[in-house]
Amino acid sequence: MRLLRHLSVSTTVTLSLFARGCLGQYPDMIVGSYTDEETGINFDTWTAPPAENGDGGVTFGIVLPENATTNDTGEYIGYLVLTSFRWATDYFMPDPYSGDGSPTITYIRSSVNESRYELVYRCQNCFSWDDAQGENGGSSNSSEGEIMLGYAQAADGPTNPARPSEITLQYHTLGYAQWVVPVGNVTRGDYETWSELAREAAPGECEV
């Protein structure tokens, strides 16, 4: 199984981390697992199937450090394509994140062709957040035993797709969902070894 399949590169996919809250809407996530052949990283995965016309379809995987069940982790290894960190407190287009503790993404492996894309990445300082005014801070604490993930995807691509910090996301015509992940299921003893594969920082800007 390919991690992100039946996805054209024009499709918008947004993946999010949440504090605990409401659960999923739209399609039920199909639970599975995947081992990346090039890196050996073994992910727990969640898949939203394509629409009836074949559009969309996304699989997201994540792994956490081995001690994440007892010590709050600030990072994970997972998947994205072009990246920008976004912030919203309500149901509207999220703004670029400008709070304290800037998250950092570094690449492990990526591939793109006409029908699908894949990116294995490391995200550091990614489980806590705050706004520029310091009024809406929060965190997702792995030591509590659960974290919440979410996604949204649209058939139409974003505006300014080559410049992640300047994009405007489109309405999630292909669905969205939120789900709770038991932390103990996604911790791995090899996490530190895998994290050392991340070498290249994602700049957040592309030349056009």
mmCIF file of C-alpha atoms in Angstrom:
data_model
loop_
_atom_site.group_PDB
_atom_site.id
_atom_site.type_symbol
_atom_site.label_atom_id
_atom_site.label_comp_id
_atom_site.label_asym_id
_atom_site.label_seq_id
_atom_site.Cartn_x
_atom_site.Cartn_y
_atom_site.Cartn_z
ATOM 1 C CA MET A 1 0.000 0.000 0.000
ATOM 2 C CA ARG A 2 1.300 3.433 -0.898
ATOM 3 C CA LEU A 3 0.965 5.961 1.882
ATOM 4 C CA LEU A 4 -0.672 8.650 -0.184
ATOM 5 C CA ARG A 5 -2.431 7.138 -3.151
ATOM 6 C CA HIS A 6 -5.047 8.238 -5.692
ATOM 7 C CA LEU A 7 -4.070 11.829 -4.922
ATOM 8 C CA SER A 8 -3.255 14.254 -7.692
ATOM 9 C CA VAL A 9 -0.656 16.846 -6.829
ATOM 10 C CA SER A 10 -3.315 19.552 -7.211
ATOM 11 C CA THR A 11 -5.359 18.154 -4.329
ATOM 12 C CA THR A 12 -5.216 20.115 -1.088
ATOM 13 C CA VAL A 13 -4.660 18.055 2.059
ATOM 14 C CA THR A 14 -4.508 19.621 5.506
ATOM 15 C CA LEU A 15 -3.358 17.549 8.472
ATOM 16 C CA SER A 16 -3.729 18.835 12.004
ATOM 17 C CA LEU A 17 -2.934 18.091 15.621
ATOM 18 C CA PHE A 18 -5.557 18.894 18.232
ATOM 19 C CA ALA A 19 -6.078 18.843 21.921
ATOM 20 C CA ARG A 20 -8.768 16.339 22.859
ATOM 21 C CA GLY A 21 -12.210 17.342 21.641
ATOM 22 C CA CYS A 22 -14.966 16.276 19.266
ATOM 23 C CA LEU A 23 -14.539 13.183 17.124
ATOM 24 C CA GLY A 24 -14.767 12.422 13.439
ATOM 25 C CA GLN A 25 -17.101 13.554 10.739
ATOM 26 C CA TYR A 26 -17.498 12.177 7.206
ATOM 27 C CA PRO A 27 -15.765 8.913 6.279
ATOM 28 C CA ASP A 28 -14.579 6.571 9.003
ATOM 29 C CA MET A 29 -10.810 6.273 9.022
ATOM 30 C CA ILE A 30 -9.501 2.822 8.080
ATOM 31 C CA VAL A 31 -6.776 1.768 10.517
ATOM 32 C CA GLY A 32 -3.695 0.019 9.154
ATOM 33 C CA SER A 33 0.096 -0.053 9.186
ATOM 34 C CA TYR A 34 2.861 0.639 6.686
ATOM 35 C CA THR A 35 6.630 0.113 6.601
ATOM 36 C CA ASP A 36 8.505 2.545 4.373
ATOM 37 C CA GLU A 37 10.850 0.423 2.262
ATOM 38 C CA GLU A 38 13.599 3.027 1.902
ATOM 39 C CA THR A 39 13.886 4.005 5.569
ATOM 40 C CA GLY A 40 12.425 1.029 7.453
ATOM 41 C CA ILE A 41 10.122 3.331 9.436
ATOM 42 C CA ASN A 42 7.045 1.422 10.574
ATOM 43 C CA PHE A 43 3.945 3.625 10.831
ATOM 44 C CA ASP A 44 0.483 3.142 12.225
ATOM 45 C CA THR A 45 -1.779 4.585 9.508
ATOM 46 C CA TRP A 46 -5.293 5.961 8.984
ATOM 47 C CA THR A 47 -6.882 6.061 5.532
ATOM 48 C CA ALA A 48 -9.812 8.036 4.126
ATOM 49 C CA PRO A 49 -10.906 6.304 0.891
ATOM 50 C CA PRO A 50 -11.334 8.208 -2.394
ATOM 51 C CA ALA A 51 -14.671 9.708 -3.402
ATOM 52 C CA GLU A 52 -16.943 7.703 -5.709
ATOM 53 C CA ASN A 53 -15.483 9.495 -8.746
ATOM 54 C CA GLY A 54 -11.947 8.570 -7.677
ATOM 55 C CA ASP A 55 -10.920 12.016 -6.441
ATOM 56 C CA GLY A 56 -8.913 12.318 -3.268
ATOM 57 C CA GLY A 57 -8.109 9.561 -0.841
ATOM 58 C CA VAL A 58 -5.411 10.016 1.769
ATOM 59 C CA THR A 59 -3.413 7.888 4.185
ATOM 60 C CA PHE A 60 -1.611 9.499 7.112
ATOM 61 C CA GLY A 61 0.942 7.741 9.316
ATOM 62 C CA ILE A 62 2.692 8.755 12.518
ATOM 63 C CA VAL A 63 5.287 7.436 14.967
ATOM 64 C CA LEU A 64 6.340 8.876 18.331
ATOM 65 C CA PRO A 65 9.420 8.476 20.550
ATOM 66 C CA GLU A 66 9.487 5.324 22.671
ATOM 67 C CA ASN A 67 8.989 7.194 25.972
ATOM 68 C CA ALA A 68 6.063 9.342 24.772
ATOM 69 C CA THR A 69 3.612 7.501 27.033
ATOM 70 C CA THR A 70 5.425 8.724 30.153
ATOM 71 C CA ASN A 71 7.116 11.945 28.958
ATOM 72 C CA ASP A 72 5.330 14.574 26.880
ATOM 73 C CA THR A 73 6.911 14.593 23.442
ATOM 74 C CA GLY A 74 7.287 17.669 21.273
ATOM 75 C CA GLU A 75 7.829 15.849 18.001
ATOM 76 C CA TYR A 76 6.778 13.034 15.695
ATOM 77 C CA ILE A 77 7.619 11.474 12.317
ATOM 78 C CA GLY A 78 4.851 11.503 9.704
ATOM 79 C CA TYR A 79 3.746 12.690 6.235
ATOM 80 C CA LEU A 80 2.965 15.952 4.408
ATOM 81 C CA VAL A 81 3.699 17.613 1.054
ATOM 82 C CA LEU A 82 4.279 21.376 0.790
ATOM 83 C CA THR A 83 4.139 22.646 4.328
ATOM 84 C CA SER A 84 3.197 25.723 6.268
ATOM 85 C CA PHE A 85 2.149 25.888 9.908
ATOM 86 C CA ARG A 86 -1.321 27.369 10.353
ATOM 87 C CA TRP A 87 -3.388 28.623 13.280
ATOM 88 C CA ALA A 88 -7.134 29.085 13.779
ATOM 89 C CA THR A 89 -9.481 29.285 16.748
ATOM 90 C CA ASP A 90 -12.695 28.984 14.718
ATOM 91 C CA TYR A 91 -14.080 27.748 11.401
ATOM 92 C CA PHE A 92 -12.269 29.971 8.910
ATOM 93 C CA MET A 93 -9.111 30.115 6.793
ATOM 94 C CA PRO A 94 -6.206 29.587 9.239
ATOM 95 C CA ASP A 95 -3.496 32.229 9.366
ATOM 96 C CA PRO A 96 0.228 31.436 9.312
ATOM 97 C CA TYR A 97 1.354 30.479 12.819
ATOM 98 C CA SER A 98 3.282 33.280 14.529
ATOM 99 C CA GLY A 99 3.190 32.253 18.181
ATOM 100 C CA ASP A 100 6.002 31.226 20.484
ATOM 101 C CA GLY A 101 8.022 28.085 19.825
ATOM 102 C CA SER A 102 8.195 27.864 16.043
ATOM 103 C CA PRO A 103 7.651 24.298 14.757
ATOM 104 C CA THR A 104 10.310 22.850 12.460
ATOM 105 C CA ILE A 105 9.950 20.287 9.680
ATOM 106 C CA THR A 106 12.928 18.411 8.240
ATOM 107 C CA TYR A 107 12.704 16.024 5.296
ATOM 108 C CA ILE A 108 13.537 12.324 5.487
ATOM 109 C CA ARG A 109 12.310 11.170 2.060
ATOM 110 C CA SER A 110 9.991 12.422 -0.669
ATOM 111 C CA SER A 111 8.669 11.424 -4.093
ATOM 112 C CA VAL A 112 6.149 12.911 -6.535
ATOM 113 C CA ASN A 113 4.665 11.644 -9.798
ATOM 114 C CA GLU A 114 1.539 12.347 -11.859
ATOM 115 C CA SER A 115 -0.817 10.368 -9.625
ATOM 116 C CA ARG A 116 0.508 10.559 -6.069
ATOM 117 C CA TYR A 117 3.030 12.032 -3.708
ATOM 118 C CA GLU A 118 4.786 10.923 -0.547
ATOM 119 C CA LEU A 119 6.809 12.743 2.068
ATOM 120 C CA VAL A 120 8.365 11.237 5.171
ATOM 121 C CA TYR A 121 9.256 14.042 7.562
ATOM 122 C CA ARG A 122 10.177 14.893 11.138
ATOM 123 C CA CYS A 123 8.190 17.584 12.944
ATOM 124 C CA GLN A 124 9.788 19.133 16.046
ATOM 125 C CA ASN A 125 8.131 21.424 18.585
ATOM 126 C CA CYS A 126 4.781 20.413 17.118
ATOM 127 C CA PHE A 127 2.616 19.491 20.116
ATOM 128 C CA SER A 128 2.125 22.914 21.710
ATOM 129 C CA TRP A 129 0.883 26.230 20.384
ATOM 130 C CA ASP A 130 0.172 29.842 21.246
ATOM 131 C CA ASP A 131 -0.953 32.956 19.420
ATOM 132 C CA ALA A 132 1.131 36.103 19.122
ATOM 133 C CA GLN A 133 -0.793 37.686 22.019
ATOM 134 C CA GLY A 134 -0.313 34.678 24.289
ATOM 135 C CA GLU A 135 -4.066 34.302 24.826
ATOM 136 C CA ASN A 136 -4.867 30.922 23.245
ATOM 137 C CA GLY A 137 -2.039 28.618 24.197
ATOM 138 C CA GLY A 138 -2.441 24.886 24.498
ATOM 139 C CA SER A 139 -0.775 21.545 24.026
ATOM 140 C CA SER A 140 -1.416 17.932 23.158
ATOM 141 C CA ASN A 141 0.207 15.948 25.973
ATOM 142 C CA SER A 142 1.300 12.477 24.959
ATOM 143 C CA SER A 143 1.735 11.380 28.590
ATOM 144 C CA GLU A 144 -2.067 11.559 28.968
ATOM 145 C CA GLY A 145 -2.272 8.503 26.720
ATOM 146 C CA GLU A 146 -4.073 9.974 23.694
ATOM 147 C CA ILE A 147 -3.543 12.571 20.992
ATOM 148 C CA MET A 148 -6.055 13.780 18.430
ATOM 149 C CA LEU A 149 -5.339 14.005 14.705
ATOM 150 C CA GLY A 150 -7.374 15.586 11.944
ATOM 151 C CA TYR A 151 -7.361 16.095 8.202
ATOM 152 C CA ALA A 152 -9.270 17.938 5.498
ATOM 153 C CA GLN A 153 -8.896 17.597 1.737
ATOM 154 C CA ALA A 154 -10.214 19.485 -1.269
ATOM 155 C CA ALA A 155 -10.400 18.615 -4.958
ATOM 156 C CA ASP A 156 -9.261 22.126 -5.899
ATOM 157 C CA GLY A 157 -5.677 23.073 -5.206
ATOM 158 C CA PRO A 158 -4.728 26.107 -3.101
ATOM 159 C CA THR A 159 -3.828 29.471 -4.533
ATOM 160 C CA ASN A 160 -0.072 30.219 -4.616
ATOM 161 C CA PRO A 161 0.725 26.490 -4.261
ATOM 162 C CA ALA A 162 4.478 26.996 -4.672
ATOM 163 C CA ARG A 163 4.596 29.388 -1.704
ATOM 164 C CA PRO A 164 3.139 27.609 1.339
ATOM 165 C CA SER A 165 3.225 30.697 3.557
ATOM 166 C CA GLU A 166 0.995 32.569 1.080
ATOM 167 C CA ILE A 167 -1.560 29.918 0.124
ATOM 168 C CA THR A 168 -5.317 30.149 0.452
ATOM 169 C CA LEU A 169 -6.862 26.757 1.169
ATOM 170 C CA GLN A 170 -10.014 25.652 -0.628
ATOM 171 C CA TYR A 171 -13.183 24.234 0.932
ATOM 172 C CA HIS A 172 -12.838 20.581 1.963
ATOM 173 C CA THR A 173 -15.055 19.098 -0.756
ATOM 174 C CA LEU A 174 -13.476 15.650 -0.315
ATOM 175 C CA GLY A 175 -14.169 15.410 3.398
ATOM 176 C CA TYR A 176 -12.577 15.896 6.782
ATOM 177 C CA ALA A 177 -12.301 14.002 10.053
ATOM 178 C CA GLN A 178 -10.807 14.003 13.534
ATOM 179 C CA TRP A 179 -9.822 10.912 15.490
ATOM 180 C CA VAL A 180 -8.132 9.909 18.730
ATOM 181 C CA VAL A 181 -4.845 7.973 18.633
ATOM 182 C CA PRO A 182 -3.711 5.843 21.611
ATOM 183 C CA VAL A 183 -0.121 6.970 22.193
ATOM 184 C CA GLY A 184 1.056 3.497 23.166
ATOM 185 C CA ASN A 185 0.147 2.194 19.701
ATOM 186 C CA VAL A 186 2.436 4.593 17.837
ATOM 187 C CA THR A 187 5.604 4.702 19.956
ATOM 188 C CA ARG A 188 8.675 2.989 18.500
ATOM 189 C CA GLY A 189 11.992 1.928 20.021
ATOM 190 C CA ASP A 190 13.823 2.892 16.805
ATOM 191 C CA TYR A 191 12.484 6.459 16.803
ATOM 192 C CA GLU A 192 15.812 8.109 17.662
ATOM 193 C CA THR A 193 17.580 6.226 14.856
ATOM 194 C CA TRP A 194 14.898 7.190 12.340
ATOM 195 C CA SER A 195 14.888 10.834 13.441
ATOM 196 C CA GLU A 196 18.587 11.079 12.565
ATOM 197 C CA LEU A 197 17.646 10.464 8.913
ATOM 198 C CA ALA A 198 16.062 13.936 8.796
ATOM 199 C CA ARG A 199 18.672 16.248 7.292
ATOM 200 C CA GLU A 200 17.134 18.967 5.129
ATOM 201 C CA ALA A 201 14.970 21.704 6.623
ATOM 202 C CA ALA A 202 11.777 22.582 4.766
ATOM 203 C CA PRO A 203 12.176 26.269 3.811
ATOM 204 C CA GLY A 204 8.465 27.079 3.502
ATOM 205 C CA GLU A 205 9.137 29.028 0.296
ATOM 206 C CA CYS A 206 9.774 27.806 -3.255
ATOM 207 C CA GLU A 207 11.179 29.674 -6.212
ATOM 208 C CA VAL A 208 8.696 30.119 -9.076
#
